[in-house]
Each structure stands twice: as C-alpha cells, then as structure tokens.
Tab-separated table of C-alpha atoms in Angstrom:
chain	number	residue	atom	x	y	z
A	1	MET	CA	-0.283	0.085	-0.104
A	2	GLU	CA	0.890	3.520	-0.435
A	3	LEU	CA	-0.154	5.638	2.327
A	4	LEU	CA	1.224	9.988	2.623
A	5	VAL	CA	1.745	10.512	6.117
A	6	THR	CA	1.709	14.324	7.103
A	7	TYR	CA	2.378	15.132	11.369
A	8	ASP	CA	1.057	18.820	13.104
A	9	VAL	CA	3.667	19.674	15.103
A	10	ASP	CA	5.066	22.433	16.802
A	11	THR	CA	8.865	22.180	17.033
A	12	THR	CA	9.584	25.238	18.287
A	13	THR	CA	10.015	23.480	21.803
A	14	PRO	CA	12.392	20.781	22.090
A	15	ASP	CA	10.021	17.982	23.140
A	16	GLY	CA	7.404	18.767	19.122
A	17	ALA	CA	11.410	18.617	17.960
A	18	ARG	CA	12.410	15.328	19.029
A	19	ARG	CA	9.105	14.319	18.575
A	20	LEU	CA	9.548	15.038	15.042
A	21	ARG	CA	12.783	12.882	15.143
A	22	ARG	CA	11.508	10.231	16.320
A	23	VAL	CA	8.164	9.998	14.097
A	24	ALA	CA	10.200	11.285	10.876
A	25	LYS	CA	12.708	7.725	12.567
A	26	VAL	CA	9.404	5.628	12.308
A	27	CYS	CA	8.478	6.959	8.355
A	28	GLU	CA	11.794	6.793	7.755
A	29	ALA	CA	11.940	3.426	7.878
A	30	TYR	CA	9.338	2.474	5.709
A	31	GLY	CA	9.237	5.219	2.739
A	32	LEU	CA	10.983	9.312	1.620
A	33	ARG	CA	10.301	11.769	3.996
A	34	VAL	CA	9.666	14.641	1.573
A	35	GLN	CA	9.089	17.893	3.064
A	36	LYS	CA	10.342	18.414	7.012
A	37	SER	CA	6.368	16.254	8.404
A	38	VAL	CA	5.415	15.122	5.101
A	39	PHE	CA	6.466	11.208	4.521
A	40	GLU	CA	5.614	9.372	1.359
A	41	ILE	CA	5.656	5.817	3.149
A	42	VAL	CA	5.356	2.015	0.407
A	43	CYS	CA	4.852	-1.036	2.778
A	44	SER	CA	2.368	-3.534	4.015
A	45	ASP	CA	-0.805	-3.700	6.133
A	46	VAL	CA	1.083	-6.143	8.590
A	47	ASP	CA	4.419	-3.033	8.614
A	48	TRP	CA	1.193	-0.135	8.341
A	49	MET	CA	0.159	-1.652	12.095
A	50	ILE	CA	3.588	-1.345	12.999
A	51	MET	CA	4.093	1.573	12.203
A	52	LYS	CA	0.607	2.901	13.676
A	53	LYS	CA	1.505	1.656	17.569
A	54	ARG	CA	4.279	3.670	17.353
A	55	LEU	CA	3.865	6.524	15.961
A	56	LEU	CA	1.160	6.563	18.851
A	57	ASP	CA	3.502	5.479	21.106
A	58	VAL	CA	6.019	8.831	19.872
A	59	ILE	CA	3.277	11.670	19.625
A	60	ASP	CA	2.285	12.860	22.495
A	61	GLY	CA	-1.647	13.126	21.087
A	62	ASP	CA	-2.786	16.086	23.318
A	63	GLN	CA	-0.636	18.082	20.912
A	64	ASP	CA	0.019	16.604	17.945
A	65	SER	CA	-2.390	14.858	15.261
A	66	ILE	CA	-1.190	12.625	12.241
A	67	ARG	CA	-3.146	12.143	9.386
A	68	VAL	CA	-2.821	9.127	7.477
A	69	TYR	CA	-4.407	9.256	3.194
A	70	GLN	CA	-4.239	6.385	1.273
A	71	MET	CA	-2.794	6.749	-2.199
A	72	ASN	CA	-3.780	5.064	-5.052
A	73	ALA	CA	-0.623	2.429	-6.446
A	74	GLY	CA	2.143	5.152	-8.009
A	75	ALA	CA	0.223	8.608	-7.114
A	76	LEU	CA	3.206	9.049	-4.752
A	77	GLY	CA	5.309	9.422	-8.187
A	78	ARG	CA	2.785	11.498	-9.879
A	79	ALA	CA	3.350	14.543	-7.272
A	80	GLN	CA	3.919	17.724	-8.162
A	81	HIS	CA	6.284	20.378	-7.095
A	82	LEU	CA	6.494	24.079	-6.696
A	83	GLY	CA	9.691	25.704	-5.848
A	84	ARG	CA	12.639	24.413	-3.414
A	85	SER	CA	14.105	20.694	-4.678
A	86	PRO	CA	13.050	18.265	-1.996
A	87	GLU	CA	15.835	16.530	-0.321
A	88	ALA	CA	14.996	13.457	-1.149
A	89	PRO	CA	15.003	12.576	-5.094
A	90	HIS	CA	12.067	10.775	-5.685
A	91	GLY	CA	12.121	9.995	-9.545
A	92	ALA	CA	12.628	6.123	-8.931
A	93	PRO	CA	9.901	3.544	-8.109
A	94	LEU	CA	8.532	3.028	-4.669
A	95	ILE	CA	9.721	-0.826	-4.166
A	96	TYR	CA	12.202	-2.110	-1.154
B	1	MET	CA	-10.767	16.630	-8.857
B	2	GLU	CA	-9.254	16.711	-4.965
B	3	LEU	CA	-6.089	17.653	-4.198
B	4	LEU	CA	-3.474	17.504	-1.222
B	5	VAL	CA	-1.558	20.820	-0.734
B	6	THR	CA	1.305	20.502	1.361
B	7	TYR	CA	3.774	23.410	2.559
B	8	ASP	CA	7.115	23.650	4.029
B	9	VAL	CA	7.785	26.916	5.107
B	10	ASP	CA	10.081	27.690	8.304
B	11	THR	CA	7.617	29.532	10.595
B	12	THR	CA	10.768	31.225	12.951
B	13	THR	CA	11.309	33.676	11.208
B	14	PRO	CA	8.434	36.174	10.588
B	15	ASP	CA	8.898	36.111	6.719
B	16	GLY	CA	8.165	32.171	6.654
B	17	ALA	CA	5.076	33.057	9.499
B	18	ARG	CA	3.980	35.804	7.217
B	19	ARG	CA	4.020	33.292	3.540
B	20	LEU	CA	2.392	30.609	5.382
B	21	ARG	CA	-0.536	32.708	6.229
B	22	ARG	CA	-0.643	33.909	2.889
B	23	VAL	CA	-0.569	30.015	1.412
B	24	ALA	CA	-3.213	28.987	3.356
B	25	LYS	CA	-5.696	31.476	2.481
B	26	VAL	CA	-4.808	31.373	-1.148
B	27	CYS	CA	-5.577	27.355	-0.149
B	28	GLU	CA	-9.382	28.290	1.894
B	29	ALA	CA	-10.885	29.836	-0.881
B	30	TYR	CA	-10.397	26.180	-2.146
B	31	GLY	CA	-10.794	23.719	1.113
B	32	LEU	CA	-9.390	23.130	4.635
B	33	ARG	CA	-6.783	23.328	6.495
B	34	VAL	CA	-6.805	19.828	8.669
B	35	GLN	CA	-3.048	20.478	9.498
B	36	LYS	CA	-1.133	24.071	10.300
B	37	SER	CA	0.243	23.514	6.391
B	38	VAL	CA	-1.854	21.152	5.479
B	39	PHE	CA	-4.951	21.316	3.265
B	40	GLU	CA	-7.918	19.329	1.545
B	41	ILE	CA	-8.720	20.879	-2.122
B	42	VAL	CA	-11.951	20.393	-3.786
B	43	CYS	CA	-11.642	23.175	-6.558
B	44	SER	CA	-12.003	22.225	-10.845
B	45	ASP	CA	-8.840	21.913	-12.858
B	46	VAL	CA	-9.061	25.799	-13.555
B	47	ASP	CA	-9.490	27.536	-10.462
B	48	TRP	CA	-6.659	24.710	-9.978
B	49	MET	CA	-4.338	27.088	-12.614
B	50	ILE	CA	-5.258	30.187	-10.367
B	51	MET	CA	-4.326	28.586	-7.396
B	52	LYS	CA	-1.181	27.634	-8.325
B	53	LYS	CA	0.023	31.148	-9.900
B	54	ARG	CA	-1.186	32.815	-6.709
B	55	LEU	CA	0.788	29.837	-4.756
B	56	LEU	CA	3.990	31.019	-6.649
B	57	ASP	CA	3.255	33.977	-6.501
B	58	VAL	CA	3.317	34.019	-2.385
B	59	ILE	CA	6.150	31.599	-1.331
B	60	ASP	CA	9.438	31.685	-1.940
B	61	GLY	CA	11.205	28.699	-4.467
B	62	ASP	CA	14.763	28.736	-3.179
B	63	GLN	CA	13.647	28.671	0.797
B	64	ASP	CA	9.871	26.474	0.389
B	65	SER	CA	8.418	23.748	-0.718
B	66	ILE	CA	4.529	22.448	-1.832
B	67	ARG	CA	3.766	19.281	-2.795
B	68	VAL	CA	0.592	18.856	-4.207
B	69	TYR	CA	-1.273	14.846	-4.700
B	70	GLN	CA	-4.135	14.259	-7.218
B	71	MET	CA	-6.062	11.999	-5.225
B	72	ASN	CA	-9.607	9.817	-5.989
B	73	ALA	CA	-12.606	11.448	-5.770
B	74	GLY	CA	-13.679	10.876	-1.788
B	75	ALA	CA	-10.476	9.656	-0.947
B	76	LEU	CA	-9.398	12.733	1.171
B	77	GLY	CA	-12.623	11.743	3.489
B	78	ARG	CA	-11.600	8.847	3.966
B	79	ALA	CA	-7.986	9.529	6.284
B	80	GLN	CA	-6.865	8.312	8.933
B	81	HIS	CA	-6.294	10.327	11.629
B	82	LEU	CA	-3.867	9.757	14.860
B	83	GLY	CA	-3.917	12.299	17.674
B	84	ARG	CA	-5.491	16.030	18.539
B	85	SER	CA	-8.364	16.317	16.441
B	86	PRO	CA	-7.923	18.225	13.991
B	87	GLU	CA	-8.876	21.855	13.630
B	88	ALA	CA	-11.372	21.852	11.259
B	89	PRO	CA	-13.646	18.777	11.242
B	90	HIS	CA	-14.036	16.839	8.339
B	91	GLY	CA	-16.951	14.396	8.480
B	92	ALA	CA	-18.816	16.207	5.244
B	93	PRO	CA	-18.519	15.054	1.722
B	94	LEU	CA	-16.769	18.281	0.297
B	95	ILE	CA	-19.071	19.905	-2.011
B	96	TYR	CA	-19.453	23.298	-2.542
C-alpha cells in the first residue's frame, strides 16, 4: 500500500522537535521524508499496523496530530512539486 | 478534482510565518486547512491553475516547497487521523 503521512507538531519546543525526529525515524524505515513533516510510505498492511502503533507511542496525542492518506498505486510518484527541490530525490519507483 | 497540498516553510522567521498565512489564505478559498501546513482542496482544473499561480507568487521558491497530490474522489474524506482532533471538522462530503 502507498500512504502519505503528515505530522503536525510544534517544533518551537525542544519536546516537539524531539518528537518530530522520532516520528521521522519511524516513517523513514518505510519510505521517504519529502518535507520536514511529510512522509511518502510504501509498506504492507502488517507494516502499517506496526508503524501506526509506533507512531501512537511517539506522539503527544493531546498536542500533535498525524493524518494518513491512502494513495493509489503510483500516485506518490506523480506528485507535483513547487519551489525548492525535495531533499530526497523521488523519481525512482518506490520499491524496496 | 481533489488535491492534497502540503507546504514546507520555516515558520521561525517572521517572513516564513507571513508566507504560511498567505498560502493558507489561497488554499482556504478552495478547501480545508487540516493541519498547520496541510490543505485538502476540492476544485476544478481551472481553479487549480489559478491557485497554482497564486501559490507561486506567494512562496519563496528558493526556501519553501509545496507538494501537490492528486487524490481519488472521496480519498480526502477517508483519511485516518491520529492524535489531537483536526482543527476543522472533516466528516461531511467535500462539496461546495
């Protein structure tokens, strides 16, 4: 499955910045960080269950929010980009 | 068309915070702000062309990035959410 994960956290606090680093670490195990708090994920249903549990362990449920969008196959690779280049190249097929 | 727009900008600077406010204003004309810099948009092809031009006028192309994902009809409404509730309710169909 292809997922787009977006994380909303206040990174002006040390705790928020730390949680963003941890969320990034969880997400980067399954995909690419294309913006500071946006991750393109390709994983199995089981991977997603594991990942979701890890994310819930990391975030502060009262302050942060994560949104997860299920994408069509290939939709991540067709994203349009405006402005500064993505930090990670994303031209190649998302196959691991 | 349904689009998901994510905006990466350094909001620790006054200029960055100002650009985020402007990007939000452009996006909110066509949809919902579901996180600080994530917008769910429902618009026509023509609306998107106008919106894209406005976004390019607002952002700093050397520092900021915007990613635009084309979504299947109804995919925005099926997003999963973890943590704090979205600022804007998003249960209703995205019809304007």
